Every structure is written in C-alpha cells, then in structure tokens.
CSV table of C-alpha atoms in Angstrom, one decimal:
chain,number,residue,atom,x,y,z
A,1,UNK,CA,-12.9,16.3,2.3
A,2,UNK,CA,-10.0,17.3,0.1
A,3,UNK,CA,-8.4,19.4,2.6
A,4,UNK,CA,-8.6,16.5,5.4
A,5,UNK,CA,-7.2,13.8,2.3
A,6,UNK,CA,-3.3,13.6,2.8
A,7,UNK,CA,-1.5,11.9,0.3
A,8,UNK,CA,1.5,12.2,1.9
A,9,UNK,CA,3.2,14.2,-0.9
A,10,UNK,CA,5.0,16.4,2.2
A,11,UNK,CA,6.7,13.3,4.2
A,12,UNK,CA,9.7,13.5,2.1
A,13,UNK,CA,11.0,15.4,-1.2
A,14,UNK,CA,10.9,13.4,-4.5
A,15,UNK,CA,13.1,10.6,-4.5
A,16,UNK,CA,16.4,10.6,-6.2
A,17,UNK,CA,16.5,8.3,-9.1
A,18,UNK,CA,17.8,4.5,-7.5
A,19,UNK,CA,20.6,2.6,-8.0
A,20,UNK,CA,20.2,-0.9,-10.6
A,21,UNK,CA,17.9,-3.0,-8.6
A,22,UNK,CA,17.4,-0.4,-5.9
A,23,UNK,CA,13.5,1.7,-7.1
A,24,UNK,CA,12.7,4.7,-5.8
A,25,UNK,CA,10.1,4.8,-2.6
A,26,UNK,CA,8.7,6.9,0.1
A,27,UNK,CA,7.0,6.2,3.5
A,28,UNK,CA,3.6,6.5,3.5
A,29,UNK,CA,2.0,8.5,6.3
A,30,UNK,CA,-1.5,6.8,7.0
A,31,UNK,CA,-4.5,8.6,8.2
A,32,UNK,CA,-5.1,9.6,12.0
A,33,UNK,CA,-8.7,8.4,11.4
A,34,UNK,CA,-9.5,6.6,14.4
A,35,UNK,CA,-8.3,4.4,16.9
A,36,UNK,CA,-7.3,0.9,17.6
A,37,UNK,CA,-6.4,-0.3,21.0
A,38,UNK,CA,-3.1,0.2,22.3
A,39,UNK,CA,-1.1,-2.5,20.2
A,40,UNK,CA,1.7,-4.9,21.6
A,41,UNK,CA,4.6,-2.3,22.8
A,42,UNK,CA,7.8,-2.3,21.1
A,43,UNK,CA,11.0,-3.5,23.0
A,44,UNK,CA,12.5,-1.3,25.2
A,45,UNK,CA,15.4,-0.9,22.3
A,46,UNK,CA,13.2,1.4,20.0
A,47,UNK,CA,10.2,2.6,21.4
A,48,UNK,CA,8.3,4.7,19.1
A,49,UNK,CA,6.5,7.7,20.6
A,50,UNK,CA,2.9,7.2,21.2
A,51,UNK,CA,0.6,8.7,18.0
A,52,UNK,CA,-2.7,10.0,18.8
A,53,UNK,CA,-5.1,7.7,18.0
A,54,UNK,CA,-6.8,8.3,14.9
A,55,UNK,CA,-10.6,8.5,14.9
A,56,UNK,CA,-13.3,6.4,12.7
A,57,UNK,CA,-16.7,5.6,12.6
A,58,UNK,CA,-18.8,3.0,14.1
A,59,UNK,CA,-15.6,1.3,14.8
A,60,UNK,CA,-15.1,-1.2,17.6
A,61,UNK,CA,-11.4,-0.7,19.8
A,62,UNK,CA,-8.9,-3.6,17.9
A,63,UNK,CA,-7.3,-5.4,20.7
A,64,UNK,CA,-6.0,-8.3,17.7
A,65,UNK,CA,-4.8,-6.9,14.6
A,66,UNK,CA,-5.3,-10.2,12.8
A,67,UNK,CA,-8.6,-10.4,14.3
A,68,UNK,CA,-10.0,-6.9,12.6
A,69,UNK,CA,-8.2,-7.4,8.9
A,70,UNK,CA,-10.3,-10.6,9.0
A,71,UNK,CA,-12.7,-8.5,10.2
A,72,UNK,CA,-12.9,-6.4,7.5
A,73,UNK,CA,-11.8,-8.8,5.3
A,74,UNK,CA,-15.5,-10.4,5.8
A,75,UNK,CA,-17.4,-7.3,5.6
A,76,UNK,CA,-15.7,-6.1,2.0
A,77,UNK,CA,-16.6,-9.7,0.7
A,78,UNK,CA,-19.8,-9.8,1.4
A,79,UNK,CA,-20.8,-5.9,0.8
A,80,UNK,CA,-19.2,-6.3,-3.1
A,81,UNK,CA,-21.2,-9.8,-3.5
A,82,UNK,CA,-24.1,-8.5,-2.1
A,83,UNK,CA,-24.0,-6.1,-4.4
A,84,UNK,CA,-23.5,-8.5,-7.3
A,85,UNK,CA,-19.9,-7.1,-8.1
A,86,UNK,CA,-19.0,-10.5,-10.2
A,87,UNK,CA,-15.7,-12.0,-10.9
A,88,UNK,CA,-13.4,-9.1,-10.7
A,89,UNK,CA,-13.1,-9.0,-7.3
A,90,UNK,CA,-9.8,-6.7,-8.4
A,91,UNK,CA,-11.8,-3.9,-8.0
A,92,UNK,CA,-12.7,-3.8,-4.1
A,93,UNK,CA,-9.2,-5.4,-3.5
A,94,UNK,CA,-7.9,-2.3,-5.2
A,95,UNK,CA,-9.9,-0.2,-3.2
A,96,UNK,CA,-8.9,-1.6,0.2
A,97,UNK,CA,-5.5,-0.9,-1.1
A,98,UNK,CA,-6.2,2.6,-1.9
A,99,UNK,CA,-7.2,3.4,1.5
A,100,UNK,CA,-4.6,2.2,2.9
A,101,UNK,CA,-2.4,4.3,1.1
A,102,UNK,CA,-4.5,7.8,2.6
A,103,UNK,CA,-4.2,9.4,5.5
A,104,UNK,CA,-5.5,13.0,7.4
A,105,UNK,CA,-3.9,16.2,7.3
A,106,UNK,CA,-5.4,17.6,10.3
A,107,UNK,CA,-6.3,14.7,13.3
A,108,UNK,CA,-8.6,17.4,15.0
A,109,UNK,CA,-10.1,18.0,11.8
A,110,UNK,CA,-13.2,16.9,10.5
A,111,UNK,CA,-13.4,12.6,10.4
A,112,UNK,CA,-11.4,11.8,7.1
A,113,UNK,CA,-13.7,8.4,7.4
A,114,UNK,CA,-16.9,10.5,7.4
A,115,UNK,CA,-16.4,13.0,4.6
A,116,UNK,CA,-15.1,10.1,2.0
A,117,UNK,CA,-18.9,8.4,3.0
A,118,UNK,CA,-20.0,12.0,2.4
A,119,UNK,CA,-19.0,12.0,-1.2
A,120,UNK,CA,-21.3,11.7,-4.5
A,121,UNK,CA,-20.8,9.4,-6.9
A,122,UNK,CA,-18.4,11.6,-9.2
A,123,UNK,CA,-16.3,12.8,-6.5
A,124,UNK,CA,-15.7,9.4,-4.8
A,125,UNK,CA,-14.5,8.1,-8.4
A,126,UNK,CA,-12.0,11.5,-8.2
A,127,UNK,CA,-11.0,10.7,-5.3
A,128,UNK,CA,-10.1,6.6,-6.1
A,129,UNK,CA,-8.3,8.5,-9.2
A,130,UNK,CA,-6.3,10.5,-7.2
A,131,UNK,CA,-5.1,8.5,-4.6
A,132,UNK,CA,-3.4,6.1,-7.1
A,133,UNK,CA,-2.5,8.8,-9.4
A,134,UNK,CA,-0.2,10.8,-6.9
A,135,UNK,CA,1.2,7.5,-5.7
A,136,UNK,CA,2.5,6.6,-9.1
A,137,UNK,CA,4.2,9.6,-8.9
A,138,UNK,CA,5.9,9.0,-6.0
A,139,UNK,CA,6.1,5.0,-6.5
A,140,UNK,CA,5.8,4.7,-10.1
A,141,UNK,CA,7.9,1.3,-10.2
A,142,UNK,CA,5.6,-0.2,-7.1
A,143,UNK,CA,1.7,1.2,-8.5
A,144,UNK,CA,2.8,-0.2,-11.7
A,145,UNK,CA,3.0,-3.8,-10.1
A,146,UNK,CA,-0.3,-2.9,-8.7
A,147,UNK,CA,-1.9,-2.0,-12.1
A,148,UNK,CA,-4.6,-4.7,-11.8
A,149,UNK,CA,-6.2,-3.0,-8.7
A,150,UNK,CA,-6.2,0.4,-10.1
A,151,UNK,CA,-6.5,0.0,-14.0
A,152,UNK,CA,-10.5,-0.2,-14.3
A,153,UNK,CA,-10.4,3.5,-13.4
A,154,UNK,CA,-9.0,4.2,-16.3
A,155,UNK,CA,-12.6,3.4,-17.6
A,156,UNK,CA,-14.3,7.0,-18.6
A,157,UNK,CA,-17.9,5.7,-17.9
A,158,UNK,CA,-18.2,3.7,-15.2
A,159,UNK,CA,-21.9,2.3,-14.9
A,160,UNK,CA,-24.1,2.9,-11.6
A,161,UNK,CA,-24.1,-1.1,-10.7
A,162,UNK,CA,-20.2,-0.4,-10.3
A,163,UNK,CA,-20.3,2.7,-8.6
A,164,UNK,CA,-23.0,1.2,-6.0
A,165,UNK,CA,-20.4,-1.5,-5.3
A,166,UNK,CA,-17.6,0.5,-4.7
A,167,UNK,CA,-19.5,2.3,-2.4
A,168,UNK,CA,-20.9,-0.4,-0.3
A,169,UNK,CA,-17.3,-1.6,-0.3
A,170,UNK,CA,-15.7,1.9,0.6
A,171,UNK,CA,-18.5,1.9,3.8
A,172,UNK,CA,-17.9,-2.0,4.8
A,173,UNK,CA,-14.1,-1.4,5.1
A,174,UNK,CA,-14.4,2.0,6.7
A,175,UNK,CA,-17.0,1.3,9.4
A,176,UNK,CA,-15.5,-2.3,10.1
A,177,UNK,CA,-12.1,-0.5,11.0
A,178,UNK,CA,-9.6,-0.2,7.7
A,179,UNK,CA,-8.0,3.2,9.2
A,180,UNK,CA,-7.3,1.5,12.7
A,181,UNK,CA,-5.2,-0.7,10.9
A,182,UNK,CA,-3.8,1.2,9.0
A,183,UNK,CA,-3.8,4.9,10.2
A,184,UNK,CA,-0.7,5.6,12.6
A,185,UNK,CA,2.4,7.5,11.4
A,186,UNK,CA,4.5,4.8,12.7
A,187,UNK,CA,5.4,2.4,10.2
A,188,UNK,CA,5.7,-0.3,12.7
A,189,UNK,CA,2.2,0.3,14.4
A,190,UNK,CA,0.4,-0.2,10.7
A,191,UNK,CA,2.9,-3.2,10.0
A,192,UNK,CA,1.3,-5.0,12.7
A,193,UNK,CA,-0.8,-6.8,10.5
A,194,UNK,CA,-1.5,-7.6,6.3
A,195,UNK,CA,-4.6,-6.3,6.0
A,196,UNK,CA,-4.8,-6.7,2.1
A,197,UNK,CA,-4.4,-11.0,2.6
A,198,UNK,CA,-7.9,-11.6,4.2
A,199,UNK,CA,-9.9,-9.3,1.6
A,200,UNK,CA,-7.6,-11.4,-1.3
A,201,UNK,CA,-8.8,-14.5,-0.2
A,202,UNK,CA,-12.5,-14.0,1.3
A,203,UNK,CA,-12.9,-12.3,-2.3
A,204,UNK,CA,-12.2,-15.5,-4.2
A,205,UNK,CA,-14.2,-18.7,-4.9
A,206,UNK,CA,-12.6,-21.9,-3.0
A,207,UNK,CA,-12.0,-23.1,-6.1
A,208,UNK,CA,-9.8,-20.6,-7.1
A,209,UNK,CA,-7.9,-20.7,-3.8
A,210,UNK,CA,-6.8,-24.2,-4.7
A,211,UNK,CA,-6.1,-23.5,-8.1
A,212,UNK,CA,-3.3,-20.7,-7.3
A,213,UNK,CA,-2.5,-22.6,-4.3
A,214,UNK,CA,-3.0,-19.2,-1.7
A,215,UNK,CA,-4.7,-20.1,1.5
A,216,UNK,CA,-5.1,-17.2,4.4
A,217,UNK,CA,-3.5,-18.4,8.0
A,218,UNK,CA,-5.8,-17.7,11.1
A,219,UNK,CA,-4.8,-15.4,13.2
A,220,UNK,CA,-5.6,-18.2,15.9
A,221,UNK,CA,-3.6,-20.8,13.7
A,222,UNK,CA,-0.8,-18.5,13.5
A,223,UNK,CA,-1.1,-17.7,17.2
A,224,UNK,CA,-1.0,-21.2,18.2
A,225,UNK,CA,2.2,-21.4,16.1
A,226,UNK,CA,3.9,-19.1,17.2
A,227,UNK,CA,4.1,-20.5,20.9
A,228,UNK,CA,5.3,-23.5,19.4
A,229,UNK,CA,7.8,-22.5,16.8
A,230,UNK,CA,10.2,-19.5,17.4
A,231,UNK,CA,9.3,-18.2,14.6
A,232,UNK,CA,11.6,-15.1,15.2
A,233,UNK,CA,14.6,-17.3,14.9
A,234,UNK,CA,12.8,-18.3,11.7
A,235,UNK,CA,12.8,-14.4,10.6
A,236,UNK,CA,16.3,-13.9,12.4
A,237,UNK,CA,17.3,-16.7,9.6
A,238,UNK,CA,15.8,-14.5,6.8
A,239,UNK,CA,17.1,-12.0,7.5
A,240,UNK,CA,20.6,-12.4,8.7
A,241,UNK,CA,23.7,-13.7,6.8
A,242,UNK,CA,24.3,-17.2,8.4
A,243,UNK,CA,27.7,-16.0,10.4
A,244,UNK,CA,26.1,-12.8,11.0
A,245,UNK,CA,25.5,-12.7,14.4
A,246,UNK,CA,22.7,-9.6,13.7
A,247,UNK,CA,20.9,-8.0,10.6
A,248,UNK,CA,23.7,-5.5,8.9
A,249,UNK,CA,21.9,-2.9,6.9
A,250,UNK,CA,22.2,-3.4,3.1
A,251,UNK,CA,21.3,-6.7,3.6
A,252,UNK,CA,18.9,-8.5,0.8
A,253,UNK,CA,15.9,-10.1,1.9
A,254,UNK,CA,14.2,-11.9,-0.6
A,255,UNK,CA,10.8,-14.3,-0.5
A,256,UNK,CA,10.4,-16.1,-3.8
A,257,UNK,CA,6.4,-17.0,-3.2
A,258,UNK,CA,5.4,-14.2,-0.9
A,259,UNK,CA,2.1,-13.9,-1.1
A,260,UNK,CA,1.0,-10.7,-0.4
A,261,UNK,CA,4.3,-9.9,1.4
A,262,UNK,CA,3.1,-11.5,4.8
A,263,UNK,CA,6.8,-13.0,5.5
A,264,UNK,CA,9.0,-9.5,4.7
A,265,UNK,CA,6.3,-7.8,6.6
A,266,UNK,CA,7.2,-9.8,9.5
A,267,UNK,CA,11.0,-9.4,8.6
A,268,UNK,CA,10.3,-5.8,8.8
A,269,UNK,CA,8.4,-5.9,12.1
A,270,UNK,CA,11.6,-8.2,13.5
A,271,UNK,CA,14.5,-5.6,12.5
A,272,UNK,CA,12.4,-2.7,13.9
A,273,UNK,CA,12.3,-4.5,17.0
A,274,UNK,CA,16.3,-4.8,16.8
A,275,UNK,CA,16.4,-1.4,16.7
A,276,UNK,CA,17.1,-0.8,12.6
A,277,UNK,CA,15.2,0.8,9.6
A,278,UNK,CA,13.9,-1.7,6.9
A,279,UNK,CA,14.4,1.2,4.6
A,280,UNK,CA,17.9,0.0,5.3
A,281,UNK,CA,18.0,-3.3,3.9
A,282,UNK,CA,17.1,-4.3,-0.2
A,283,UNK,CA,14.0,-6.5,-0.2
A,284,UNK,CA,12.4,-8.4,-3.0
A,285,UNK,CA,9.6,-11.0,-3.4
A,286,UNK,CA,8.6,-12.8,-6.3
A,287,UNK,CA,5.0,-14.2,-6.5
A,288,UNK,CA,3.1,-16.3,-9.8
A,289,UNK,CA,-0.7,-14.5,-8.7
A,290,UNK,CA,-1.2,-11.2,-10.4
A,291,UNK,CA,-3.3,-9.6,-7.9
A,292,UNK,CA,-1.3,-10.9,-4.9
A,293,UNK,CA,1.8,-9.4,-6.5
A,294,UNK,CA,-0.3,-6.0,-6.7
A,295,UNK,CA,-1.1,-6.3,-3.1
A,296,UNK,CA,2.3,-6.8,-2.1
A,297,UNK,CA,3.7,-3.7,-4.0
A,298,UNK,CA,0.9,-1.5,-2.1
A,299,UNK,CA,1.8,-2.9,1.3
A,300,UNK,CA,5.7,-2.3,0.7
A,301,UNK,CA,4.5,1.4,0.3
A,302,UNK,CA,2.2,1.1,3.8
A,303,UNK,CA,4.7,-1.3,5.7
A,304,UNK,CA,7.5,1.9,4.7
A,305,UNK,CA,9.8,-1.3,3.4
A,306,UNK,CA,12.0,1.9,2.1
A,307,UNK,CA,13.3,3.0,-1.2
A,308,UNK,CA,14.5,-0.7,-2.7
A,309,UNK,CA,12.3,-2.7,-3.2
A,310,UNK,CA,11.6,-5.3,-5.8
A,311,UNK,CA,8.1,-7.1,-6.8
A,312,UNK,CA,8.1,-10.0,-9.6
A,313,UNK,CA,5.0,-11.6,-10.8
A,314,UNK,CA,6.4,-14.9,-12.2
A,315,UNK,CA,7.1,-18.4,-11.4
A,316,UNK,CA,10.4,-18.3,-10.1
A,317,UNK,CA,10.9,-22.1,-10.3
A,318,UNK,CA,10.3,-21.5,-14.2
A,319,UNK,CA,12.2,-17.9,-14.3
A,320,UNK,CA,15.0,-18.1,-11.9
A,321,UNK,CA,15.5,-14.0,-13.1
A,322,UNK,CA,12.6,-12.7,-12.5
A,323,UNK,CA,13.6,-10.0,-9.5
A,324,UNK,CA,16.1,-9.1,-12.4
A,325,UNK,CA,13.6,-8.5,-14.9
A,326,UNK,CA,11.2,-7.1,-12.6
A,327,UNK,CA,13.9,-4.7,-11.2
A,328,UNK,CA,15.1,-3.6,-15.2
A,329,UNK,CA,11.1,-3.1,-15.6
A,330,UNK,CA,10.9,-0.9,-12.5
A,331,UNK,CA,14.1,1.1,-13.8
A,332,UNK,CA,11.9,1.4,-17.5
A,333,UNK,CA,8.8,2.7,-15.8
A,334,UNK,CA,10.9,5.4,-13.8
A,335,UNK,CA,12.6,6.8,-16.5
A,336,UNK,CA,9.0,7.1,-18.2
A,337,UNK,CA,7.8,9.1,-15.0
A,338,UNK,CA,11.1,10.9,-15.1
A,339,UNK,CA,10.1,11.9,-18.8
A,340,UNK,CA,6.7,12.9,-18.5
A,341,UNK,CA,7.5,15.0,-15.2
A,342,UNK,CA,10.0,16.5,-17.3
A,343,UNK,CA,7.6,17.7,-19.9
A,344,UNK,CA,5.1,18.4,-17.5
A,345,UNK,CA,7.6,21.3,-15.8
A,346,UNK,CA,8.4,22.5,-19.3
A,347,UNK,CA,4.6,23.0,-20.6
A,348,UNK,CA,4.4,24.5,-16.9
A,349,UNK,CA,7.3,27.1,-17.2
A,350,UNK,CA,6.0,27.6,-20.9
A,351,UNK,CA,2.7,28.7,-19.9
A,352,UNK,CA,3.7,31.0,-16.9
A,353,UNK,CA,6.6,32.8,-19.5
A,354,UNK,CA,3.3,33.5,-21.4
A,355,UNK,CA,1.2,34.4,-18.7
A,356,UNK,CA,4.2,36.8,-17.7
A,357,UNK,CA,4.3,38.1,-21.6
A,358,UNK,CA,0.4,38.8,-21.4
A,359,UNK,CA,0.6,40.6,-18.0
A,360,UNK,CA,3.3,43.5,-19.1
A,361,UNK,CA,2.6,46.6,-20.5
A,362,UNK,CA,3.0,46.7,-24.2
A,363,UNK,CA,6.4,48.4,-25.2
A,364,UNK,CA,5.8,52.3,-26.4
A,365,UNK,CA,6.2,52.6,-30.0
C-alpha cells in the first residue's frame, strides 16, 4: 500500500513563504483509482488532456457528479450510525476529507482503493496519521483550519468501537465511489462537484441543520435552477470587477458564508472554463460552522484554488475582520512550520555529522 499512496509531496517543490494575506499552497494530485464516466467537456478554450481513468472497486460509472457525492454522502452516514459512531460525526467527515486529499503513484499498479481495505487496524490509523500529517506540511495554514476533522488522531489509544467505525466508513466511501470524484490529475475534473457538503449534512441531526442554518441543494434542485437562472452571469459577477469586462488575474474573490466552499468552487470551475488558473486569483471565504470551515480549507487543497487562499471561521456580520485575522493566523502557523522544519534539518545534519564522525578511521596516535 505505501508504495501505491501518493501524497503528492513531488507535484511541486516547497512553497515559498506568501505574501500578507497570500498562504502558502500546492495542487493536490488525486488518485488514479478508478473511473467515473466521461464528465461534461470543457470549452473548446482550454481543453484539458484526457486522464486515464482511475480504477476502484465495486464502483458504478458516475454519469452525475452531484448524483454520486450524494451517493456517497448516504452510504458514510449510515455506515458511521450503523456502527453507533455518536455525535462526533467530525470524525468520518474528516476521513472523507483525507481521502480526498490521496492519490496513486503508479495507475497500473495495484488498486490504491483495495490495499487501503487491505489494511489492519494499526496501519489504517498510520495511514489517516499520515495523510494529514504530510499535508500540514505542505498546507500548514489550510489543515490547521481543518483541525476538527483531524485532531482525534492525536488520541494515542483509540478504542476498537472507533476503529470499527472508521473502517466501515473508509469501505462505504470507497466502494460507493469517493476516488471517481475525486481522483483525476486535473483540477478541474475533481472540481466538478463538493463532495465533502453531502457527507456534512447527511452526518447531522435535522435539528442541527436548522440550528446553524446549512441546508444541502439537490443536485436536481440545483439543476432545475440552473436552466432558469444564468447562474454563470451570477459567477461572472463574483468574480469580475463590475467594469471589467473579464476576470483579470489577481483578482479577490471572496464568499462571506461559504459553506463548505460550494460558490468559489464554482468560481473556480467558471474561470477555468475562460481559459485562466484559479491559482491566479486571491480567494477567501468566511463561514460561522467549525466543521464546514474545516471542509472548505480541505477542498481549497482538492479544487487546486492555488497558493492564496484565506478560511475564517466567524460571524462576519459580528467580525467584519475576520479574513484579516484569519489571514495574520495563517501567517502565525507558517512561521511555526517554518521553525520546526528548521530544527528538524538541523537535528538531521547533526546526526549525519555524527554518523560521518563514527564511520572514519580513528586518527593514528
């Protein structure tokens, strides 16, 4: 499994430290693990070359992107409650969010989908561990954000009723097709839909819905919208200055309640369709739910939003600056990486001047 499990480490080299309100990113490079149907082409203005279609198990072709998140929205719900996982449905959110983040070294390789399954109990845990691990070091500023979905890891015994949930959970999302959502190279093939939104919401109680005031959109609501409203013009808005004729790069787009980033994904979507990078542009959403702020800083990592980006969990009508406080918090936890990398190489170059001093021959007398 471990030589199939790419963490995408190699897309790119280590960021550079950003700019004030501008955190460091990188592109994540899903897996090749199995197949969707052929999605909805790009216009003829950027076309992106055709990936091979990943491989999965037990996974049915998705011919509606909406359609399979829902999908395996549903079978994550009710795998951790049949399971009796409780309240914190944090946990297999987090875990939807961590497989999203994976991808496959090799796509003629051994299934990557099939030797996670394959795992025991310790090594499955290891691998969770990982995953978000290497991805702070790459993101520290965005898997910070996401600490809620990752944090109960940090537990050093986790019990078996746990473990048994987060593997029923790990099976229901990889056999009800996470990877064909989320496991092309092409940032705009696994932007075509938010997979994390469905598995937030089918996670939590009605009552709780209300209470934070989220509600998921069907894809057949949204559909139905769509041929009513142009609801690119309503993107083109969000995205382009008012006497800008067409997106400029550099451009800040901003959602102050964005969910689980469902409006800059399709921001994103609409400027790769114009032919430009969102890793051009400065984004930023602000959002008062933990664990839908969380999900939004993971899918700025899958949707390859590019290196400034900006999550707030606040109430912006309270906290007018809170994509300014988030963005000075982003800056602190950087630095803090920055430090600990730094130590890290020392102890490393330390250890291999002594391993050097142990190796040669002692000095004649």
């Amino acid at each position: 499994m471990t030589q199939q499990l790419d963490l995408f480490a190699d897309l790119q080299p280590a960021p550079a430290r950003p700019q004030p309100k501008a955190p460091v990113t990188f592109a994540a490079k899903p897996s090749r693990s199995t197949a969707p149907s052929s999605p909805a082409p790009r216009p003829a203005k950027k076309q992106p070359s055709t990936p091979a279609r990943p491989r999965t198990i037990s996974v049915c072709p998705a011919s509606d992107p909406h359609a399979q998140a829902m999908q395996v929205g549903e079978a994550v719900a009710g795998a951790w409650h049949r399971q009796h996982g409780g309240n914190h449905t944090h946990v297999p959110i987090g875990i939807v969010a961590a497989l999203s983040l994976i991808g496959q070294k090799d796509p003629n390789g051994p299934d990557l989908a099939t030797q996670i399954l394959s795992l025991n109990d310790t090594n499955l845990i290891g691998m969770y561990r990982e995953i978000w691990s290497t991805h702070w070091i790459r993101r520290p500023d965005l898997i910070d954000r996401a600490r809620i979905l990752h944090e109960w890891l940090n537990d050093t015994d986790i019990d078996k009723n746990r473990i048994s949930a987060v593997r029923a959970v790990t099976e229901a999302a990889l056999k009800n097709g996470l990877l064909t959502l989320t496991g092309y190279a092409d940032p705009y093939l696994r932007s075509m839909t938010d997979v994390l939104s469905p598995v937030m919401m089918l996670l939590r109680s009605r009552g709780a819905q209300q209470g934070l005031g989220e509600f998921h959109t069907p894809a057949s609501v949204a559909g139905a919208m769509a041929e009513v409203v142009n609801f690119s013009a309503v993107v083109d808005f969000l995205v382009a200055a008012p006497e800008a004729g067409r997106p400029r790069p550099g451009q800040h787009i901003h959602d102050p309640a964005g969910g689980s980033g469902g409006l800059l994904r399709a921001a994103a979507q609409n400027l790769r369709e114009k032919g430009l990078d969102p890793a051009d542009f400065q984004w930023s959403m602000c959002d008062i739910d933990e664990i839908a702020a969380a999900c939004a800083a993971v899918n700025a990592i899958v949707w390859g939003l590019g290196p400034r980006v900006t999550v707030a969990c606040a109430d912006t009508l309270a906290n007018p600056r809170a994509i300014e406080e988030a963005a000075r918090h982003a800056r602190a936890v950087i630095e803090h990486r920055d430090s600990i990398l730094g130590k890290a190489k020392i102890i490393a170059s330390v250890r291999q001047a002594q391993q050097l001093l142990d190796q040669a021959p002692e000095c004649a007398a």
